[in-house]
Short mmCIF file of C-alpha atoms in Angstrom, two decimals:
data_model
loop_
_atom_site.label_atom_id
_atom_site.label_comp_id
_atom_site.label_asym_id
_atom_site.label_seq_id
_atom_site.Cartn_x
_atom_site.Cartn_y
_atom_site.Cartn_z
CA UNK A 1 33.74 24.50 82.78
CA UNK A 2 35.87 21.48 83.51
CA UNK A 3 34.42 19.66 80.35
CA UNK A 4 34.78 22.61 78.07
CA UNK A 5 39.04 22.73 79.30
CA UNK A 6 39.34 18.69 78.25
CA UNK A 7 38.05 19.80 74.90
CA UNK A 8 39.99 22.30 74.26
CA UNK A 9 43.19 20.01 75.64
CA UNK A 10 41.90 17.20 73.11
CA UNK A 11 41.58 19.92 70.02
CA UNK A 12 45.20 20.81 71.06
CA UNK A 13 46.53 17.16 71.48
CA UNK A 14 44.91 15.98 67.87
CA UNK A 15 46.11 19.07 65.92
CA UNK A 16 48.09 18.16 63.09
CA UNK A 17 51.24 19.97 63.06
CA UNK A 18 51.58 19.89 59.04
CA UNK A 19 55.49 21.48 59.28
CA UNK A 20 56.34 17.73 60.30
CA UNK A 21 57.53 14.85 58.21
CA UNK A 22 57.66 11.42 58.53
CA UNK A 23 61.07 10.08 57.99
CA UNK A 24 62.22 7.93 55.02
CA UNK A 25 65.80 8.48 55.23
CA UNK A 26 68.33 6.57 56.92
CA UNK A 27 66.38 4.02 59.02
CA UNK A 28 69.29 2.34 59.99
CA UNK A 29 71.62 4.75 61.02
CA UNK A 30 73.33 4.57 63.80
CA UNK A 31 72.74 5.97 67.16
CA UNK A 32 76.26 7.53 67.18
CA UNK A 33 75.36 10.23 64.54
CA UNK A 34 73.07 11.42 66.22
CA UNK A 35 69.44 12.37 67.16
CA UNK A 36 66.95 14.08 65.17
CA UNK A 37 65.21 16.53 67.03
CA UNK A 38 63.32 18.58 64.10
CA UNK A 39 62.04 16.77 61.09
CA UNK A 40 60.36 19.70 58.28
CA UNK A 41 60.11 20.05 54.65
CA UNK A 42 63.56 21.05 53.33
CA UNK A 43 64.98 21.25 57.03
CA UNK A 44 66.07 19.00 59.81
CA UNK A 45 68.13 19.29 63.21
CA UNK A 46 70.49 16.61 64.45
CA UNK A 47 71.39 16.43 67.91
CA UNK A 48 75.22 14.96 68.47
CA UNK A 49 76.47 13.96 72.33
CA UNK A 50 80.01 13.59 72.17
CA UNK A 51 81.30 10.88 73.45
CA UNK A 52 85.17 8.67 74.37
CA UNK A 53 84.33 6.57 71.09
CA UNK A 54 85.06 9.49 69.15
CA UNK A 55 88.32 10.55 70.74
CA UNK A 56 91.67 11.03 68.46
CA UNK A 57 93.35 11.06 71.54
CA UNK A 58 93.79 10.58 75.24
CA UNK A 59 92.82 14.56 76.07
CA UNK A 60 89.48 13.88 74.16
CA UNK A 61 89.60 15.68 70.86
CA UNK A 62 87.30 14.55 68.62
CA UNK A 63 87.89 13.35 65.14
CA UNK A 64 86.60 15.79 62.72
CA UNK A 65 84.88 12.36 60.52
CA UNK A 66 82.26 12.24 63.28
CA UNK A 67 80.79 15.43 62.87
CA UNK A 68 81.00 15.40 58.73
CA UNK A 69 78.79 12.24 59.21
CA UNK A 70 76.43 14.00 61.81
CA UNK A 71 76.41 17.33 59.56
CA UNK A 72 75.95 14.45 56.06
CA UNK A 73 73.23 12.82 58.37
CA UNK A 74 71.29 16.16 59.10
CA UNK A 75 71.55 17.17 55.12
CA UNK A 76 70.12 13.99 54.05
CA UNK A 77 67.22 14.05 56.80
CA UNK A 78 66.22 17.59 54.62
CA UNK A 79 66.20 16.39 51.67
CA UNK A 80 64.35 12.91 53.04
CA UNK A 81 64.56 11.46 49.84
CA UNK A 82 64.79 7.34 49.99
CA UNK A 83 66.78 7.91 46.86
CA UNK A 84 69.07 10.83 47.37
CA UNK A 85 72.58 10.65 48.17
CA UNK A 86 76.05 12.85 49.20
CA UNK A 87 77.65 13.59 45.91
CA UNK A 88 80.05 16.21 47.17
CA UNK A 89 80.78 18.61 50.68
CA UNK A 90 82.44 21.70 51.26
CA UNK A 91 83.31 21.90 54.41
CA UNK A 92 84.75 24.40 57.35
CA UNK A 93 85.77 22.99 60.38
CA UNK A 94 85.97 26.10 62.70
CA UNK A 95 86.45 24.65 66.12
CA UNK A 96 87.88 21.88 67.99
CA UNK A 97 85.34 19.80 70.18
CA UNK A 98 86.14 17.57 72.83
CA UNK A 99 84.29 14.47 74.78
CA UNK A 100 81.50 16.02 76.42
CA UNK A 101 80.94 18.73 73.63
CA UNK A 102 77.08 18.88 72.52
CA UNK A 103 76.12 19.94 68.85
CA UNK A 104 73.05 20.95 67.35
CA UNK A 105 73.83 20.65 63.55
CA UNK A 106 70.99 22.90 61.67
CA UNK A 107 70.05 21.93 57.95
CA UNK A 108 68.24 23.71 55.12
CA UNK A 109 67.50 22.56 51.58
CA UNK A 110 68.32 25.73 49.32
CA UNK A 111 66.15 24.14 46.47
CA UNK A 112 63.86 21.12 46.13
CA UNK A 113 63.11 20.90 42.71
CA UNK A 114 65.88 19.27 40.71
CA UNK A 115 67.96 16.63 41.53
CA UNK A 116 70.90 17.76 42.56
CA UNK A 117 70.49 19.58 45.44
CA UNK A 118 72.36 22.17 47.88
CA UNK A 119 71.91 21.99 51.78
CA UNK A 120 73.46 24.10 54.21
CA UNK A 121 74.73 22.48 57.25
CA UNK A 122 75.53 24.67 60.21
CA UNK A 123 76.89 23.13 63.60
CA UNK A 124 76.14 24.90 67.01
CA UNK A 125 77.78 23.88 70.45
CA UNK A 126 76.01 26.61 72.96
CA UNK A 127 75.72 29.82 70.19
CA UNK A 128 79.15 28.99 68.98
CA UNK A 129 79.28 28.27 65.54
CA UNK A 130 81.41 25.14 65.08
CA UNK A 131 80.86 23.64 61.72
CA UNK A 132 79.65 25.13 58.20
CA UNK A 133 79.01 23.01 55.27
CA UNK A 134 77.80 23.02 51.81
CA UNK A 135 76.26 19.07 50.95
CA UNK A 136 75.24 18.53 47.27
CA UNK A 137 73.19 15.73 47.08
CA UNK A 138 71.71 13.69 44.22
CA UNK A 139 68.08 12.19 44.30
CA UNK A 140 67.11 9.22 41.50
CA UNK A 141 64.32 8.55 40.63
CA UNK A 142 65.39 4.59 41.77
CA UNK A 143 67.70 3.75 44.23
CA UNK A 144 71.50 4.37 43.59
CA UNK A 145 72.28 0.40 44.21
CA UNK A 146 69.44 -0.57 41.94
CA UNK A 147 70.56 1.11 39.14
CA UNK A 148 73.63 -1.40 38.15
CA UNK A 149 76.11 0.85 36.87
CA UNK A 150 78.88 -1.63 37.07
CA UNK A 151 76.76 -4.14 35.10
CA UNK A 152 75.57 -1.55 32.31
CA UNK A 153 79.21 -0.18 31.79
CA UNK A 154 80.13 -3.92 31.42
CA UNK A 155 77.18 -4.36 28.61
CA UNK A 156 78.68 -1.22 26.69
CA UNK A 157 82.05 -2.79 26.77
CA UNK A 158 81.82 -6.35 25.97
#
């Protein structure tokens, strides 16, 4: 009996859970924009701790700029696209957070098959809707700094 329960705990343990992704989106963020707590095709959730570094001011609102980058963070994680980036946001601030404030910033890619695509960004403190977002973002099919723009535009003109 006891062998038959370990087997049945090591068939659980070694499942595959083929909803997850590996990550190949910003590596080297940092810590401050959060935590991803849900990596899936077309979807991720970013977990945000407020903290004092992101005060305005001495009662501990915090600056709006930290959550965009959380919420631009979270959009990009959907997409997870080495070569994507933010092209454009519409954004709704609907709250003011202070230190202290926790937010669970939900993302879903509306469409994965060109490459320009929508994700909606929701933020959550508690059930409280916080934060609503529209991200466009642009995949290449080479990274944006690899492309030389600058230098090609230069070319056309001289």
């Amino acid at each position: 009996m006891e062998d038959e329960f370990s087997k049945e705990d090591e068939d659980f343990l070694n499942k595959l859970d083929y909803d997850t992704v590996v990550q190949k989106v910003c590596q080297e963020i940092d810590v401050n924009n959060g935590s991803i707590k849900e990596l899936k095709q077309g979807s991720a959730i970013v977990f945000l701790e407020t903290s004092r570094k992101m005060a305005l001011d001495k009662s501990g609102l915090i600056h709006s700029g930290n959550l965009y980058s959380s919420a631009a963070y979270a959009a990009l994680l959907s997409v997870n696209n080495p070569n994507a980036i933010v092209i454009g946001a519409e954004v709704k601030f609907l709250a003011p957070l202070e230190v202290g404030n926790e937010v669970i910033f939900k993302a879903q890619t509306l469409q994965e098959d060109t490459k320009k695509r929508e994700v909606k960004v929701e933020g959550f403190v508690l059930d409280i809707k916080i934060f609503d977002a529209m991200f466009y973002i642009a995949v290449f099919e080479k990274h944006v700094l690899s492309l030389h723009i600058a230098k090609e535009m230069d070319k056309k003109k001289g």
